[in-house]
XYZ file of C-alpha atoms in Angstrom:
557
model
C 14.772 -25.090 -0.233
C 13.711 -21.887 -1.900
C 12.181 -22.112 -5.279
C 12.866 -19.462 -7.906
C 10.136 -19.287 -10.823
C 11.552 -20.021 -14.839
C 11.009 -16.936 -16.321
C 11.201 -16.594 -20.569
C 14.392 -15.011 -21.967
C 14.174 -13.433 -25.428
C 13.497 -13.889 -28.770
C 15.872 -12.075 -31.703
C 15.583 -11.572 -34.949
C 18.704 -12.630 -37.896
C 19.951 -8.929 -36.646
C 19.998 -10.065 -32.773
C 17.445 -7.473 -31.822
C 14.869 -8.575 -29.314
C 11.491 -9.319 -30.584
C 8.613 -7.740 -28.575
C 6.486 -10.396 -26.677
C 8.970 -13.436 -27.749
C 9.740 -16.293 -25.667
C 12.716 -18.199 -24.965
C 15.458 -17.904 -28.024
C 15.491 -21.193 -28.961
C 17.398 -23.411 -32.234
C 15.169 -26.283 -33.608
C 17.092 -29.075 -35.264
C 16.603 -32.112 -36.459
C 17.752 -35.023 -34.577
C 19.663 -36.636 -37.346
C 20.993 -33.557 -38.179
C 23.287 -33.498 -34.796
C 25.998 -35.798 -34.790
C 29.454 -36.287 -32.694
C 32.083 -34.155 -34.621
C 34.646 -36.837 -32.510
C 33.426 -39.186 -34.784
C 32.059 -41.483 -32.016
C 29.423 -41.446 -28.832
C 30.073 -38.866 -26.416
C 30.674 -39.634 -23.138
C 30.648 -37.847 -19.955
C 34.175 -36.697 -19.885
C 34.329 -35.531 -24.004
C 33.923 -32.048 -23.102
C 32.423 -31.667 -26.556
C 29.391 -30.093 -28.157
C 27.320 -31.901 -30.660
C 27.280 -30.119 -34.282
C 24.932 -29.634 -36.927
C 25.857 -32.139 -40.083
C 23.048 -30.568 -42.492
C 20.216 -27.731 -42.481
C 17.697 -29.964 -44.346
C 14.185 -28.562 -43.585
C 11.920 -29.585 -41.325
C 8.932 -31.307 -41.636
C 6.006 -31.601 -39.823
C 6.198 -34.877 -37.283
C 10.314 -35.326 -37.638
C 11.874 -35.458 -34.437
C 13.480 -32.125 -33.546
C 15.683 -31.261 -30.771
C 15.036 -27.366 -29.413
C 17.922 -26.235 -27.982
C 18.010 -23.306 -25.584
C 21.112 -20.452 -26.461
C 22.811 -20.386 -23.543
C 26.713 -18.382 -24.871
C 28.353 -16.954 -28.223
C 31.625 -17.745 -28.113
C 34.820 -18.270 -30.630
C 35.269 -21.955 -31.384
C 38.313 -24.282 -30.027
C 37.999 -27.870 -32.427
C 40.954 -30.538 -31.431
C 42.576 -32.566 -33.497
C 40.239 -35.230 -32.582
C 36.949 -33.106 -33.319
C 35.839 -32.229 -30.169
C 33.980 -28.741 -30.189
C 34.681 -27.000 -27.212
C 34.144 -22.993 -26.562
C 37.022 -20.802 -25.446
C 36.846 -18.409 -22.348
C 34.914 -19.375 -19.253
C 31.567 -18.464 -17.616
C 33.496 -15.571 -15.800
C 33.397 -13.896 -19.732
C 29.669 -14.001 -19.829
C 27.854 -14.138 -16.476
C 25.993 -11.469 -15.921
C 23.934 -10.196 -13.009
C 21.056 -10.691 -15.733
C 18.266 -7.783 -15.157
C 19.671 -6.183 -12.175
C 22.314 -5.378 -14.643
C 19.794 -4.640 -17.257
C 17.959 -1.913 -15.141
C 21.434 -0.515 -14.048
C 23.094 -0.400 -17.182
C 19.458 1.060 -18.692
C 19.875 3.884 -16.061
C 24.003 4.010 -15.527
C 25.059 3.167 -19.169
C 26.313 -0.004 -20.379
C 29.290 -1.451 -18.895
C 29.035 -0.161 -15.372
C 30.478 -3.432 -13.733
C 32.909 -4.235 -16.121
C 34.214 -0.364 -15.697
C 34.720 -0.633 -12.086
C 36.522 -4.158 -12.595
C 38.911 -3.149 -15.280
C 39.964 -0.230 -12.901
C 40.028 -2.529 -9.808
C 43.772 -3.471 -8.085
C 44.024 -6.441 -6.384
C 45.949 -7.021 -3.764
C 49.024 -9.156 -4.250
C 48.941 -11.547 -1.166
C 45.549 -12.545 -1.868
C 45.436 -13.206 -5.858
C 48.420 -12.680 -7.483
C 48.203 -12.137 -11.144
C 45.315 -11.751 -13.150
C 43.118 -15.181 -13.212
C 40.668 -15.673 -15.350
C 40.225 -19.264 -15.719
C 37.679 -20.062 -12.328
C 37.068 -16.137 -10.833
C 37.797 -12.788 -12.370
C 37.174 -9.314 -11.272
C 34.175 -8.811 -13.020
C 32.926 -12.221 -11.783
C 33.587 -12.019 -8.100
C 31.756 -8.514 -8.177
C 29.016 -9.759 -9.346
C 29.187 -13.368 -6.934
C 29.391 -10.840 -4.322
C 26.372 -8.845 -4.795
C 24.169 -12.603 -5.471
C 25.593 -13.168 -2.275
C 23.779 -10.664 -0.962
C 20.224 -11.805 -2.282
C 20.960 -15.588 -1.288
C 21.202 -15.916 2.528
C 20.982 -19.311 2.747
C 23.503 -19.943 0.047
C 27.510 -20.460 1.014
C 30.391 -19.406 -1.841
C 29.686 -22.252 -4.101
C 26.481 -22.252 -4.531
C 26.340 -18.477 -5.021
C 28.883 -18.754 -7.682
C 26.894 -21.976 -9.436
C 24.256 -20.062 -9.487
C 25.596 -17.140 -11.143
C 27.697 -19.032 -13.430
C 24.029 -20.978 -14.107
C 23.871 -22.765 -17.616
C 27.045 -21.498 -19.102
C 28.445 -24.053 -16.213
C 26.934 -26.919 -18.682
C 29.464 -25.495 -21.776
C 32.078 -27.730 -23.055
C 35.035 -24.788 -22.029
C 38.287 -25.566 -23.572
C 39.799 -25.249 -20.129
C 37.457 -27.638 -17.648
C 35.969 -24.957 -15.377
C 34.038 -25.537 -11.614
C 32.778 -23.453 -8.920
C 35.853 -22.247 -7.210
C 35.937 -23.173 -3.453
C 34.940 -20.637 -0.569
C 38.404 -20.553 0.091
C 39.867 -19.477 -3.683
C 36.715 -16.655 -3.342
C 37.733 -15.848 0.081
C 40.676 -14.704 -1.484
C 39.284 -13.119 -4.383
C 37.062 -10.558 -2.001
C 39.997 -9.817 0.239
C 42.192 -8.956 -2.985
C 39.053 -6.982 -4.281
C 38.859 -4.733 -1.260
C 35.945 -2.987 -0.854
C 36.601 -0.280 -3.156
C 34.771 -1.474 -6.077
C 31.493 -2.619 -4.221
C 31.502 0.429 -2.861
C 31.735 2.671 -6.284
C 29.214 0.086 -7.595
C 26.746 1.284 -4.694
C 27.293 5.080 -5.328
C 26.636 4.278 -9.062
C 23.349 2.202 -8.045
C 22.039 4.502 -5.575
C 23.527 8.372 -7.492
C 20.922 6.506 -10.941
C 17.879 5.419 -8.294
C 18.250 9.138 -7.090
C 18.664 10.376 -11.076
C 15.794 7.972 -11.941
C 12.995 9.770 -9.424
C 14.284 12.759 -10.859
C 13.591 12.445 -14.015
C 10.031 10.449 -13.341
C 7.245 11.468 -10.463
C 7.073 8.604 -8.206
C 4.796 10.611 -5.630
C 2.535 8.530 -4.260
C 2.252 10.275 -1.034
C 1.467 13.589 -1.779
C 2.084 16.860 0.488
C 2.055 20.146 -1.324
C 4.797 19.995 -4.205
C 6.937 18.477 -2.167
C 9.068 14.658 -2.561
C 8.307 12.822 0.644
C 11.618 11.130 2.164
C 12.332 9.440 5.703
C 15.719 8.427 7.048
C 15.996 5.672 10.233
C 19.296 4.162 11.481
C 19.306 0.321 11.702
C 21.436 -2.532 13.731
C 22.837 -5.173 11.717
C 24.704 -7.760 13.018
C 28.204 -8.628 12.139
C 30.139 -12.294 12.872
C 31.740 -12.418 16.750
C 35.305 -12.061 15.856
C 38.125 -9.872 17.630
C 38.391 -7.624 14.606
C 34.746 -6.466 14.280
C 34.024 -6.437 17.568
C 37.052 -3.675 18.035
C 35.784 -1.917 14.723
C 31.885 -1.897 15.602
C 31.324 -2.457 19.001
C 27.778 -3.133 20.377
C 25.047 -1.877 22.212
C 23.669 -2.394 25.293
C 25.285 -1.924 28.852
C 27.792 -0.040 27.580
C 30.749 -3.236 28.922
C 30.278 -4.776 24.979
C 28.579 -8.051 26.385
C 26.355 -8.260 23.992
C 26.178 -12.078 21.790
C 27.081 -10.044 18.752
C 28.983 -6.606 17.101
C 27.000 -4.283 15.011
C 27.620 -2.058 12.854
C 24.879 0.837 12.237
C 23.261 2.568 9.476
C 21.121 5.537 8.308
C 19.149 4.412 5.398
C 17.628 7.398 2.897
C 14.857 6.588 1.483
C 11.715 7.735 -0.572
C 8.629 7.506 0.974
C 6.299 6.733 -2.122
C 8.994 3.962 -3.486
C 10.900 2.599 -0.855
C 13.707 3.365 -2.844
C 16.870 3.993 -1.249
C 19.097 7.241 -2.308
C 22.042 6.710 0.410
C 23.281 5.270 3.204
C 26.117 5.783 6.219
C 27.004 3.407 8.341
C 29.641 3.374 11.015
C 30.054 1.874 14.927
C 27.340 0.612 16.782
C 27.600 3.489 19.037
C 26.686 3.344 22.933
C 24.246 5.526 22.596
C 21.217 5.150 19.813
C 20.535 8.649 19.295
C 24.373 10.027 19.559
C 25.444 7.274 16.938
C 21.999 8.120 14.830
C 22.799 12.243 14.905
C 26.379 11.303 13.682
C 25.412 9.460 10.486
C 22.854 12.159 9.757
C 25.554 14.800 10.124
C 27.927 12.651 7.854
C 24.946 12.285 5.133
C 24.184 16.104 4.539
C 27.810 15.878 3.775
C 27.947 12.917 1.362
C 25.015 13.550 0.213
C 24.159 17.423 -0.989
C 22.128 16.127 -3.483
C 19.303 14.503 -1.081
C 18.840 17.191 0.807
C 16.945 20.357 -1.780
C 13.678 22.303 -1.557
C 12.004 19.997 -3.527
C 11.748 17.353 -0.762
C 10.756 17.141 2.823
C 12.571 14.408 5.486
C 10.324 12.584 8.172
C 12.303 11.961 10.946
C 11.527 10.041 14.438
C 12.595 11.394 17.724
C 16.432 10.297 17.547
C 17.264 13.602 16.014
C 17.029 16.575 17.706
C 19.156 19.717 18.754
C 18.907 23.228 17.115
C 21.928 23.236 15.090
C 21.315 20.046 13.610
C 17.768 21.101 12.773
C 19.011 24.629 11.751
C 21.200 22.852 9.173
C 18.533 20.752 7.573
C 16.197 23.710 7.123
C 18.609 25.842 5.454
C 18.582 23.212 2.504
C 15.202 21.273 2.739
C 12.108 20.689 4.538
C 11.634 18.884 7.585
C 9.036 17.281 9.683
C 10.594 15.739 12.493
C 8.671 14.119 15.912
C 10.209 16.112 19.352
C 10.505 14.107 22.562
C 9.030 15.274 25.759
C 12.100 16.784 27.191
C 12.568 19.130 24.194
C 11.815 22.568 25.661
C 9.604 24.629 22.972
C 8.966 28.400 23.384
C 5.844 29.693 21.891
C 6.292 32.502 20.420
C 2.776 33.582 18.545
C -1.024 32.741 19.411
C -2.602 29.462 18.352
C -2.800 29.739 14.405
C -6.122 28.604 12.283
C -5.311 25.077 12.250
C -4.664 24.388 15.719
C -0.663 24.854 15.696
C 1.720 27.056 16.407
C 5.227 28.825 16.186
C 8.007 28.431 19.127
C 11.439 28.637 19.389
C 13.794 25.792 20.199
C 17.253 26.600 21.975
C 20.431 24.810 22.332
C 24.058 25.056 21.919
C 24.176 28.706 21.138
C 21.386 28.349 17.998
C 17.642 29.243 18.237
C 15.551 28.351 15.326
C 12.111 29.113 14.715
C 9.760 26.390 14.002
C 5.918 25.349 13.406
C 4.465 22.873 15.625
C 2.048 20.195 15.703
C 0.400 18.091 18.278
C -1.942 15.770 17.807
C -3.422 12.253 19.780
C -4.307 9.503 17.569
C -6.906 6.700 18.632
C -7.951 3.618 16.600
C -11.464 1.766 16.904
C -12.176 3.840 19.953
C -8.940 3.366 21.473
C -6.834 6.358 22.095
C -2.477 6.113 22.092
C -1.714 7.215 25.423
C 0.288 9.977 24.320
C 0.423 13.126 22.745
C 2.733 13.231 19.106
C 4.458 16.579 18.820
C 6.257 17.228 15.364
C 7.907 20.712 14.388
C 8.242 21.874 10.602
C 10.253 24.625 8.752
C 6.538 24.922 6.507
C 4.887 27.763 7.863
C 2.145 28.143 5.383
C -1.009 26.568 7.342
C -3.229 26.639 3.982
C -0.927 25.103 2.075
C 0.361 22.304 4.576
C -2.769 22.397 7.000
C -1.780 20.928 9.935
C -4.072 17.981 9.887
C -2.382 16.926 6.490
C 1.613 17.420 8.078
C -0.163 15.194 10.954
C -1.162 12.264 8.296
C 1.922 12.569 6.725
C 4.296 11.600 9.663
C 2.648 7.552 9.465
C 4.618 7.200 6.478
C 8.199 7.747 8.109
C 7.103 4.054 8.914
C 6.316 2.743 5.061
C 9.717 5.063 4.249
C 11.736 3.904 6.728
C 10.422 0.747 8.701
C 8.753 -1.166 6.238
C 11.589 -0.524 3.582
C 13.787 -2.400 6.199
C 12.096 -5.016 6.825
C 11.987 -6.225 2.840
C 15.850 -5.078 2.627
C 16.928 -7.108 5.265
C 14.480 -10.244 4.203
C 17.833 -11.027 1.984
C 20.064 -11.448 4.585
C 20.951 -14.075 7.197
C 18.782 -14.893 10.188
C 16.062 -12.429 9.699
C 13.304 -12.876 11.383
C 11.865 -11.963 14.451
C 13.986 -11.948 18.089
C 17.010 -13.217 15.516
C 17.771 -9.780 13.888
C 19.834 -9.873 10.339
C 22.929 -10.918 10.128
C 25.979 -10.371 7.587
C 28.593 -12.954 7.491
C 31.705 -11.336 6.803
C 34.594 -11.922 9.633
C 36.531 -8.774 9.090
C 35.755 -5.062 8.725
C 37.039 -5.004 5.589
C 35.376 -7.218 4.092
C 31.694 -6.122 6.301
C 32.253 -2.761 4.445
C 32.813 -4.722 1.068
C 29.118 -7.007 2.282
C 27.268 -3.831 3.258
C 27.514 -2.216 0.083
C 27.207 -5.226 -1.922
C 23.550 -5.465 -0.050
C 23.122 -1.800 -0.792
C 23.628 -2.253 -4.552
C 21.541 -5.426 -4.695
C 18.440 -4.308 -3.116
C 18.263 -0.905 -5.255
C 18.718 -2.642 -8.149
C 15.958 -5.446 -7.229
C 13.724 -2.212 -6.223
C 15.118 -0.421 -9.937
C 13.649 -3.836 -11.369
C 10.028 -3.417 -9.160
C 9.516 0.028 -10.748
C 10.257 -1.280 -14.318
C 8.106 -4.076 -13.661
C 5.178 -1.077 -11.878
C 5.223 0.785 -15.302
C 4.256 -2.037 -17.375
C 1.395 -3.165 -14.899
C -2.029 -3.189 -15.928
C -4.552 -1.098 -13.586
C -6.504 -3.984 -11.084
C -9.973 -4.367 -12.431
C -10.980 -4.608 -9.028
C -11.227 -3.969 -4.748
C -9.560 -0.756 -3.595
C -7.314 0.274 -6.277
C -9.317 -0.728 -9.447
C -8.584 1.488 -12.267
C -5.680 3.274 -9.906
C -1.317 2.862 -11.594
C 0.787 0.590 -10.517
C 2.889 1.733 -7.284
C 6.324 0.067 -6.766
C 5.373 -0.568 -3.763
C 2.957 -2.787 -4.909
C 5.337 -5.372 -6.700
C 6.626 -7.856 -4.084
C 10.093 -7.299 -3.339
C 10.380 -10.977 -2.505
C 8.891 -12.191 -5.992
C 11.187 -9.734 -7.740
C 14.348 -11.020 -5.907
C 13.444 -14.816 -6.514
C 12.674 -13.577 -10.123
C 16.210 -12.064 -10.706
C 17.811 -14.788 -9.315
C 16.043 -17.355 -11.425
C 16.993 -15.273 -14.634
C 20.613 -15.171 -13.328
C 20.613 -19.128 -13.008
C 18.994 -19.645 -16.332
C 20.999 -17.014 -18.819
C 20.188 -13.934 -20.245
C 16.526 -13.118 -20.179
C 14.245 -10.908 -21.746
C 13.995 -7.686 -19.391
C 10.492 -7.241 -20.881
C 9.512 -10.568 -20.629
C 10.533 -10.694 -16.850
C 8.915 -7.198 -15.901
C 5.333 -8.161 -17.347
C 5.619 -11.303 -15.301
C 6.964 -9.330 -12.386
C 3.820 -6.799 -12.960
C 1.602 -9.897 -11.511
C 2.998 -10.045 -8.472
C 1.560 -7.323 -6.321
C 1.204 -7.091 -2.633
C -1.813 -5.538 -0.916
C -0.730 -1.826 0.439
C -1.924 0.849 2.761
C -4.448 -1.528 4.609
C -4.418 1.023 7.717
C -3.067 -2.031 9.767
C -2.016 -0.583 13.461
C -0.019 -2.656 16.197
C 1.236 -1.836 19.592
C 4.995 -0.629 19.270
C 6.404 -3.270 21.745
C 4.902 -6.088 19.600
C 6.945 -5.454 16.692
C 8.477 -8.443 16.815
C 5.945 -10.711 18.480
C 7.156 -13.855 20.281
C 6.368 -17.302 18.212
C 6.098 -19.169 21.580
C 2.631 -20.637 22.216
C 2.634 -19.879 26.184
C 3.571 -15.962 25.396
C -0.434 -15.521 25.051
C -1.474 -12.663 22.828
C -0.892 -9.989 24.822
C -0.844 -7.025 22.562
C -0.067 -8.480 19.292
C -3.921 -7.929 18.331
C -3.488 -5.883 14.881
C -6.308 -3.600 14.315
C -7.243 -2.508 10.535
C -9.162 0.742 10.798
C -8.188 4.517 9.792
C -6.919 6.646 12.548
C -8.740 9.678 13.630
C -6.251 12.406 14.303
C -7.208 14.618 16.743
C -5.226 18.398 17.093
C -4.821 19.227 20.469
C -4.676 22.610 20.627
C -7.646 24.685 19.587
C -8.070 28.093 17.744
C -8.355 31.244 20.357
């Protein structure tokens, strides 16, 4: 069982505004002050709300009941008393400060926008419901879905319903079952999850803009890395025909997968876009193709403000040709590239060739280095090319240190993304658990959304973090990478169970919950998912923490 830190909601003022530093809002009154407005004891099926009989002041050592707010609504008072509240928790869930930073960087009303413009499909829902799921609702339910991988349909929509599931409704509401929000998420489509995640990622993008995030610094330049991913989809005819597999090519494998290219800055993890399609047959064909497809979606990512790290999964001239006519690149060449030099050895050890294919030659800068650790050297040489030809303002040896963090970008961003879904973990691999395209489409970006937004509530929660007064970063800001994914997705959901909280109140708590970062930890690449059996041995699972030497390998004339 997971457990989710309380964290305080907020205090207001007579005017409603929140009051800096406050606690939970709370209403203190006195126990003989609450009676039955039914005129008798309430029982478990009343469905009725105590009420306050006088507003005589309280004294010190009276017995007071504190009563946390949990909704505002209009009143509904039968004939025989009973106080009950009118609407349902679909009028006032909210996705608590997920929403908060969204709506802080989007403008209010983002979810409620893209449900009021939402058609539903008639075979699934028909009419407009709004007595146990609504638009809004299920959008929401969906993304908590997302962030609760243990959790099946009810319990997702308990917990986002939370406390206001404890109000005296008018009409008796309960979580709906999987099968009435089955329904609801085929009417829905996946349309609106998928506006929701262009919204999401378009104000992460807008938000870096407007604020310098750079924590890894080369030149003037934004440091971004993009890496395509296998997830996992359910075994069922339809998404096996829609995504395929990998592997011998027959589609044998346990599973279908879908892949996708996640964009993402360097310095925050942050993610700016992401295309997915078929698993593909082939990893680097199916990689080139959602790289292709992002400089189209995406124009935006892709300026002279910003360089892209990218591993060895995307070469070919034209494709290169096309990235440096819009941004900066530093990408890692396999073996069987052919480069022609094309100038002397420059200052710094590197040097300009020429790469051919398909009718383009472009002109590039390249880079090879060896790495060892400890004394022990990587049995191979790392070749990276560059559009940046300027050798004293990108010295070779700094492009060099720079590729490592393609792996915090790209690889390490993944692994705390997928931490929210289904059987993650090593030799399991994540897993979504929708059972039709449609509906994976509707999942994937519902899983988009929710981890930028749980990475929009890190960075809050980084600018409100006091400097450590100690070890290697005393006196040193707040990264977002620092604040622990995992405590800031337990934190949201807690909020989201237990009403409206204070977005200040939950960031300063968040700003205590820091992971240790760039500990210069190196393991073999074919241990990356180490086997948990005892008789396995070590093997090469030993992790080494020590700063790698770089080494150019070619040496000025």
């Amino acid at each position: 069982m997971s457990f989710y830190p309380v964290l305080p909601s907020p205090a207001s003022d007579a005017a409603g505004e929140e009051v800096p530093g406050g606690g939970a809002l709370m209403v203190a009154v006195r126990l003989e002050d609450l009676v039955s407005p039914a005129g008798r004891p309430l029982g478990g099926g009343d469905r009725s709300a105590l009420a306050v009989a006088g507003t005589g002041k309280i004294r010190t050592g009276e017995q007071v009941v504190f009563l946390k707010v949990v909704a505002v609504a209009p009143a509904r008072v039968r004939r025989d008393g009973r106080v009950q509240a009118q609407g349902s928790p679909c009028d006032h869930a909210t996705l608590g400060p997920l929403e908060d930073w969204l709506e802080e960087q989007a403008g209010p009303g983002v979810i409620d926008g893209i449900a009021d413009g939402a058609a539903l499909r008639q075979e699934y829902v028909k009419g407009v419901r709004k007595r146990l799921l609504s638009r809004a609702f299920v959008i929401r339910a969906i993304v908590v879905m997302t962030l609760m991988p243990d959790a099946d349909a009810r319990e997702v929509i308990a917990a986002l319903a939370g406390d206001l599931a404890m109000v005296p409704w008018a009409r008796a509401w309960r979580p709906a079952s999987p099968r009435a929000f089955g329904d609801w998420r085929n009417a829905l489509g996946p349309g609106p999850l998928e506006e929701l995640q262009d919204i999401v990622l378009r104000a992460s993008w807008e938000e870096h803009e407007e604020r310098d995030w750079r924590a890894v610094v080369i030149g003037r330049l934004k440091v971004s890395s993009a890496d395509g991913t296998l997830i996992r989809v359910p075994d069922t005819p339809a998404n096996r025909a829609a995504f395929g597999s990998t592997g011998t090519g027959d589609d044998s494998a346990p599973f279908p997968q879908l892949r996708a290219l996640p964009l993402n800055d360097v310095s925050t993890r942050s993610l700016f876009g992401m295309p997915h399609g078929p698993a593909g047959t082939g990893k680097a064909a199916a990689e080139q193709k959602l790289l292709d497809a992002a400089m189209e979606r995406y124009p935006r990512l892709f300026t002279q403000d910003r360089i892209w790290i990218l591993d060895r999964n995307f070469p070919g001239a034209p494709r290169i040709a096309r990235l440096m006519a819009c941004t900066h690149v530093l990408i890692r060449i396999k073996s069987d590239i052919r480069l022609k030099r094309v100038s002397p050895i420059l200052g710094d050890g590197s040097y300009i060739a020429e790469i051919t294919g398909d009718g383009v030659t472009v002109t590039v800068r390249v880079i090879e280095y060896f790495i060892d650790v400890e004394g022990q050297e990587v049995p191979e040489m790392f070749c990276l090319v560059t559009d940046l030809t300027d050798i004293r303002e990108y010295p070779a040896r700094d492009l060099a240190a720079l590729y490592r963090w393609r792996w915090d970008g790209s690889e390490t961003a993944l692994r705390e993304a997928k931490s929210a879904l289904r059987g993650a973990g090593p030799s399991a691999g994540p897993m979504l658990r929708s059972e039709t395209p449609v509906l994976v489409r509707q999942e994937l970006a519902a899983w988009a959304a929710a981890v930028e937004m749980t990475r929009g509530t890190g960075r809050a929660a980084a600018l409100c973090a006091a400097p450590s007064g100690k070890g290697r970063r005393a006196g040193q800001p707040v990264q977002p990478r620092e604040i622990s994914f995992t405590a800031a997705r337990r934190a949201a959901l807690a909020a989201i169970r237990h009403g409206k909280a204070s977005y200040t109140a939950l960031t300063s708590a968040l700003a205590k919950c820091r992971t240790v970062i760039d500990r210069n930890r190196h393991r073999a690449r074919k241990a990356k998912c180490p086997s948990t059996f005892s008789h396995a041995g070590p093997g090469d699972t030993a992790t080494r923490t020590a700063e790698a030497v770089i080494t150019i390998a070619n040496k000025p004339a």
